[in-house]
PDB file of C-alpha atoms in Angstrom:
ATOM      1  CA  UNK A 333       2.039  31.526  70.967  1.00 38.00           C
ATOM      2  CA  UNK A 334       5.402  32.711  71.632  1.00 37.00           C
ATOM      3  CA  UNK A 335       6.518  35.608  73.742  1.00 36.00           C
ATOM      4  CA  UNK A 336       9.723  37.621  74.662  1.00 34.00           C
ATOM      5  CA  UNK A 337      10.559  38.639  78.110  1.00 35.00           C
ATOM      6  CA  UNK A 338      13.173  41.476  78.761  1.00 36.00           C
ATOM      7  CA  UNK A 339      15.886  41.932  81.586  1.00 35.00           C
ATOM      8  CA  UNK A 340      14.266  41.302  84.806  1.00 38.00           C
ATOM      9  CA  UNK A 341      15.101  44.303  87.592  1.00 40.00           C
ATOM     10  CA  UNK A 342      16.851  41.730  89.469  1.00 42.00           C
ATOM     11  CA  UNK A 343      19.784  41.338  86.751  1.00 41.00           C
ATOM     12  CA  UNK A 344      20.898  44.834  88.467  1.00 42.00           C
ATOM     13  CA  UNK A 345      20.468  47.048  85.444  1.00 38.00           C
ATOM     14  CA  UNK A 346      16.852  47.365  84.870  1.00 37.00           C
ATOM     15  CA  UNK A 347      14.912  46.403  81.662  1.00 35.00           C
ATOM     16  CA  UNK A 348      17.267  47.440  78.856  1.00 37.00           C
ATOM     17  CA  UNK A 349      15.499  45.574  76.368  1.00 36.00           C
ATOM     18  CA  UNK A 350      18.147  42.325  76.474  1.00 35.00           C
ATOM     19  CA  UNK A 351      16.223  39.395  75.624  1.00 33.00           C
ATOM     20  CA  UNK A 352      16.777  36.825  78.778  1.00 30.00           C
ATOM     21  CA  UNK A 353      13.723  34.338  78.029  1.00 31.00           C
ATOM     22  CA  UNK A 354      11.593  33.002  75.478  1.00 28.00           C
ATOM     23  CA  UNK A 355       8.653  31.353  76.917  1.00 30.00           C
ATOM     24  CA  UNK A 356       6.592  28.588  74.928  1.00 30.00           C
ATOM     25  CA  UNK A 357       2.788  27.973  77.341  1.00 33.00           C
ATOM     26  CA  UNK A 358       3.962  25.996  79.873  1.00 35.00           C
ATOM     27  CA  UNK A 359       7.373  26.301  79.540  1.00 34.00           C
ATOM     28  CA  UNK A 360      10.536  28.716  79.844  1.00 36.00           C
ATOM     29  CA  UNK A 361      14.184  28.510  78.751  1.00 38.00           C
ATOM     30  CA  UNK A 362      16.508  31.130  80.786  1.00 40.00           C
ATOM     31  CA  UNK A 363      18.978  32.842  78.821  1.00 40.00           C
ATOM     32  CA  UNK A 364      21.213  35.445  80.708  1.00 40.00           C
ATOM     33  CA  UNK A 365      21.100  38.590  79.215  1.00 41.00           C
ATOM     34  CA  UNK A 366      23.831  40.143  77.310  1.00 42.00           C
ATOM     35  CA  UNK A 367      25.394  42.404  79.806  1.00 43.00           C
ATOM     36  CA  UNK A 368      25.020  39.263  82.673  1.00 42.00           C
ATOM     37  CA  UNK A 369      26.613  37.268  80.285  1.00 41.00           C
ATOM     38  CA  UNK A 370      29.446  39.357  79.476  1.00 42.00           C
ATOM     39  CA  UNK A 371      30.172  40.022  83.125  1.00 42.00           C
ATOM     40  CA  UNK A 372      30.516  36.118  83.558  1.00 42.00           C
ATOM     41  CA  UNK A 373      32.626  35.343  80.236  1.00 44.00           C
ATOM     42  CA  UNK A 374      34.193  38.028  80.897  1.00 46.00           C
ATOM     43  CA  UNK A 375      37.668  38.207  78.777  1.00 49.00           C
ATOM     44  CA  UNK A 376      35.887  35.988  75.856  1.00 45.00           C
ATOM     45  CA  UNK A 377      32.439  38.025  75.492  1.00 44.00           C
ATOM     46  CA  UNK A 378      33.064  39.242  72.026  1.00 43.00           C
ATOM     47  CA  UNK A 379      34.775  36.477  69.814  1.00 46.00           C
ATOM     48  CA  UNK A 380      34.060  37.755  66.367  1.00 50.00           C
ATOM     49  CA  UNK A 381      35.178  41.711  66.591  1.00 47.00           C
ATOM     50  CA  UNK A 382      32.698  43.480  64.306  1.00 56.00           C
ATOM     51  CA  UNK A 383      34.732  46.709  64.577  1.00 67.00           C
ATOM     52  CA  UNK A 384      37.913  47.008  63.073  1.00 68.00           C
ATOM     53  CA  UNK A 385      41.564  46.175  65.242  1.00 73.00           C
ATOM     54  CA  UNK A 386      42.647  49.297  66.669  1.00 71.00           C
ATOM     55  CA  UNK A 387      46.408  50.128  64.842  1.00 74.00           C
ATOM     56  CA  UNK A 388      45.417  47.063  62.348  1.00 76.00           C
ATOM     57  CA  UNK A 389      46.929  49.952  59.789  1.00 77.00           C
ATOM     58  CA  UNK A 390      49.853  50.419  61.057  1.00 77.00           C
ATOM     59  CA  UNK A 391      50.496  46.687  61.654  1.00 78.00           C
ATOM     60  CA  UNK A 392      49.509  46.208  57.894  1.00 76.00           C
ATOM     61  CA  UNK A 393      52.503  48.773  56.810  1.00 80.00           C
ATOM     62  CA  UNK A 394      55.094  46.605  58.584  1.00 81.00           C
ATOM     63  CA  UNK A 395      53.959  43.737  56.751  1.00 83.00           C
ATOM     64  CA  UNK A 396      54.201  41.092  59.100  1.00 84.00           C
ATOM     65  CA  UNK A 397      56.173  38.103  58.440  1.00 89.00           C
ATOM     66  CA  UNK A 398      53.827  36.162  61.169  1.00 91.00           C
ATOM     67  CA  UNK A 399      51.402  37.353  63.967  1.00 91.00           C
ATOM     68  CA  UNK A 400      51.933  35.625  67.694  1.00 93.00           C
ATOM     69  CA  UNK A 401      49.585  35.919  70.259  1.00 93.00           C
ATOM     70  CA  UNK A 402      50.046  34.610  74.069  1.00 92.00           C
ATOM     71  CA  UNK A 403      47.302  34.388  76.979  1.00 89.00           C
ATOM     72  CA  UNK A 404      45.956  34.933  79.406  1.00 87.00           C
ATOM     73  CA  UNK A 405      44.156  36.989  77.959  1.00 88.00           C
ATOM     74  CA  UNK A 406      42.233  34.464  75.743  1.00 87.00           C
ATOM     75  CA  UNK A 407      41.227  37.790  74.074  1.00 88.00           C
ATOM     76  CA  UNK A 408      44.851  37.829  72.460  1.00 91.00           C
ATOM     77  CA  UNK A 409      44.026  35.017  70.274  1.00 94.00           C
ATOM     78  CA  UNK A 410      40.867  36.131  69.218  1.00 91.00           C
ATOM     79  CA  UNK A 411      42.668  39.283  67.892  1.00 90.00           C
ATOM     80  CA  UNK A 412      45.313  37.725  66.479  1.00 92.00           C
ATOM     81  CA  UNK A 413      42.916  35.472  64.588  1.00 92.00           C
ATOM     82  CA  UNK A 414      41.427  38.189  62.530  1.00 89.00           C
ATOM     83  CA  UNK A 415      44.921  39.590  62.204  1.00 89.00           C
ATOM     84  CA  UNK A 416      46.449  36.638  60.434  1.00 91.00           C
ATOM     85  CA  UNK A 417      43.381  36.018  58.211  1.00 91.00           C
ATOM     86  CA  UNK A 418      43.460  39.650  57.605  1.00 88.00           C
ATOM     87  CA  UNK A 419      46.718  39.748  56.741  1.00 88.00           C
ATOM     88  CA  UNK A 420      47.287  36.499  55.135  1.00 91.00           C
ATOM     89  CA  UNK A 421      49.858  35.775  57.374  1.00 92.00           C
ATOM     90  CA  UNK A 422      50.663  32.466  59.626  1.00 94.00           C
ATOM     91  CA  UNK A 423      50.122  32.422  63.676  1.00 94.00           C
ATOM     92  CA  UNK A 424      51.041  31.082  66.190  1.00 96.00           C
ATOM     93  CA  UNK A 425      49.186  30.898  69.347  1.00 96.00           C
ATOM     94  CA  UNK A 426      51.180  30.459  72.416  1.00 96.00           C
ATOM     95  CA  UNK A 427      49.175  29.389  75.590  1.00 94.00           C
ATOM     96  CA  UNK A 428      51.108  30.057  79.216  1.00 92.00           C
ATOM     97  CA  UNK A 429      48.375  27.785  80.625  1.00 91.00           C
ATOM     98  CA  UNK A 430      45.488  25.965  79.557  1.00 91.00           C
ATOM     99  CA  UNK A 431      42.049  28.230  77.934  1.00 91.00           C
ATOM    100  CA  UNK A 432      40.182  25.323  79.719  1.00 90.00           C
ATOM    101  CA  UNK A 433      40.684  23.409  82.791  1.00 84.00           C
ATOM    102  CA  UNK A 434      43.523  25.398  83.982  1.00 82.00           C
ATOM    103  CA  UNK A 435      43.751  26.051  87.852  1.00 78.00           C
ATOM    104  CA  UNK A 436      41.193  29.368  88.075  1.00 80.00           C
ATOM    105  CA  UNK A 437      38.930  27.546  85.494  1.00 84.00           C
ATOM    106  CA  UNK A 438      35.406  28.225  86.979  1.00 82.00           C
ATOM    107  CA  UNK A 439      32.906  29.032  84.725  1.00 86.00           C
ATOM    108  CA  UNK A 440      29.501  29.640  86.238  1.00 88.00           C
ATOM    109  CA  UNK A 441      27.093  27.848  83.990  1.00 92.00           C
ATOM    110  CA  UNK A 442      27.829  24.889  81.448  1.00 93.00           C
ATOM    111  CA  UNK A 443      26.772  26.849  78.863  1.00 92.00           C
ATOM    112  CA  UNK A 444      29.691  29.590  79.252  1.00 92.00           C
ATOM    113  CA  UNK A 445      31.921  26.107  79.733  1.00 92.00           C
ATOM    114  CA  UNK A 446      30.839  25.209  76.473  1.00 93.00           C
ATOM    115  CA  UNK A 447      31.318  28.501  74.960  1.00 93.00           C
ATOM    116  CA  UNK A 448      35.343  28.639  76.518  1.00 92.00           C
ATOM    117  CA  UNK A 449      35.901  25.203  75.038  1.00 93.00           C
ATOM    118  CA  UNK A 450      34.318  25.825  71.348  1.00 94.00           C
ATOM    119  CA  UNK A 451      35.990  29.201  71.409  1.00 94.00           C
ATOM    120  CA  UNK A 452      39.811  27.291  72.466  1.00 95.00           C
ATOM    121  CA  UNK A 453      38.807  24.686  69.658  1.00 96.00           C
ATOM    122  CA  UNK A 454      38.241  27.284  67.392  1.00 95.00           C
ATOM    123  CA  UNK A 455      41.679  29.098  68.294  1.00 96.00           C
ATOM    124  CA  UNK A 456      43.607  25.572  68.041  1.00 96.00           C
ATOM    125  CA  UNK A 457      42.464  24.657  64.846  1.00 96.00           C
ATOM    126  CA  UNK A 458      43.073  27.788  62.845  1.00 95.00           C
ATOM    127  CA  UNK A 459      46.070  28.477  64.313  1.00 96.00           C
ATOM    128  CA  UNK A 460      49.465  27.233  62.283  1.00 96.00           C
ATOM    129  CA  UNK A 461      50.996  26.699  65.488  1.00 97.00           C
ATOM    130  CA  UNK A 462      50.401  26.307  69.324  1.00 97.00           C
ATOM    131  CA  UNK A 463      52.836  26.685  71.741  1.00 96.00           C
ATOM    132  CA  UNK A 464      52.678  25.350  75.378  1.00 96.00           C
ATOM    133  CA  UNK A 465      54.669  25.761  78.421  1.00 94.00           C
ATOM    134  CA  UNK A 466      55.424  22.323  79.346  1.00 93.00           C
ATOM    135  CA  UNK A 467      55.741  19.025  77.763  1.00 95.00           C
ATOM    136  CA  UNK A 468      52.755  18.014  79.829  1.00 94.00           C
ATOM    137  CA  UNK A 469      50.928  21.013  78.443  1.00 94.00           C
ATOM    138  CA  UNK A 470      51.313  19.517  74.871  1.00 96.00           C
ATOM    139  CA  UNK A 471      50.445  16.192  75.586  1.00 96.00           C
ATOM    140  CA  UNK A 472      47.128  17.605  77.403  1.00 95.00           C
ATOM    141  CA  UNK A 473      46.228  19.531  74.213  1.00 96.00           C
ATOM    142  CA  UNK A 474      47.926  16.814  71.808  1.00 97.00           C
ATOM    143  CA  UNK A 475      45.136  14.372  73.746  1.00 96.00           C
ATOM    144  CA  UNK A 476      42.538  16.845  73.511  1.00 95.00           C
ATOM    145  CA  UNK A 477      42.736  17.900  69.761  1.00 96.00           C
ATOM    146  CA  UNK A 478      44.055  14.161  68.297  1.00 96.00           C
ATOM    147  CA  UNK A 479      42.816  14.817  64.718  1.00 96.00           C
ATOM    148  CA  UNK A 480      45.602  17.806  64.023  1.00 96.00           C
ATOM    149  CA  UNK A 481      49.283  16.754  63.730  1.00 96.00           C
ATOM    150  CA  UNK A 482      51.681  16.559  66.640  1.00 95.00           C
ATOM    151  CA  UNK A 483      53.962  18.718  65.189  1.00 94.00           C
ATOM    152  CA  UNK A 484      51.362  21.761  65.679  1.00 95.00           C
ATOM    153  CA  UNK A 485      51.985  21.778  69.204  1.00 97.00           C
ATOM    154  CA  UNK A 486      55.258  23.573  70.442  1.00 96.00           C
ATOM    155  CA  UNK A 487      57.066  23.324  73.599  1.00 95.00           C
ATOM    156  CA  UNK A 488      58.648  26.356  74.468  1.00 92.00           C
ATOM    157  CA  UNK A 489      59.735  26.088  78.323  1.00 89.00           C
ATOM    158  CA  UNK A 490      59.213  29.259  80.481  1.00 82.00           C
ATOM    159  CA  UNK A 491      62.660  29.612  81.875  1.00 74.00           C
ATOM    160  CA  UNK A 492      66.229  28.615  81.188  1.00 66.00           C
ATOM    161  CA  UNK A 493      68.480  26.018  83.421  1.00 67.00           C
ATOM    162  CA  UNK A 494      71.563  27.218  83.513  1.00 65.00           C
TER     163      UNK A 494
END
């Protein structure tokens, strides 16, 4: 048989009914509970928004030509996402530095690694464009996503030499 365990007192919220194992006889497979799992994903917790965009409306009236989004916060895209598809509208998704491998990149398990880099493919590949910082920037995510076109990633430099 099968059987579900709840939050253990040690997550540091008590047993609020979060499912956090499954456990087959003679063997368990962890899975951090919800609220755990948010605090370590932190920014990308919720990639799908169930509810709806607050002031959606009122961006709908204007009838947006395009939506852009720029992160950090990777939240921005995820937003923007919905917004475009919502809308019908193109986006463009314009990264200041890398989703993943960037500087501060430290997730703490390799399964929230693997959730930041399906959630950054996701974001590349449905957005119409991508623009990066640097020229290295686009090669990095020119390497990293070869099967879309060049042309979908965007240098736009951060300052101006004058």
């Amino acid at each position: 048989g099968r059987r579900i365990q709840l939050c253990r007192p040690r997550c540091g919220h008590g047993a609020h009914g979060q499912v956090v194992a499954s456990i087959v006889p003679g063997r368990q497979h962890g899975v951090p509970c919800r609220r755990r799992a948010r605090q370590r994903l932190g920014d990308h917790a919720h990639p799908q928004p169930a509810r709806p965009i607050p002031g959606q409306d009122a961006v709908a009236r204007i009838e947006p030509q395009v939506v852009v989004s720029s992160s950090p916060p990777a939240t921005t895209h995820l937003i923007a996402r919905r917004l475009s598809r919502d809308l019908g509208v193109p986006w463009v998704a314009d990264f200041r530095d890398p989703w993943v491998g960037r500087v501060t990149y430290n997730p703490p398990t390799p399964w929230h690694d693997a959730r930041h880099r399906s959630l950054e493919r996701e974001v590349v590949l449905a957005a119409d464009r991508v623009t990066v910082v640097s020229d290295a920037m686009a090669a990095l995510y020119r390497e990293r996503y070869p099967e879309l076109p060049r042309e979908r990633f965007v240098t736009v430099p951060n300052g101006v030499d004058s």
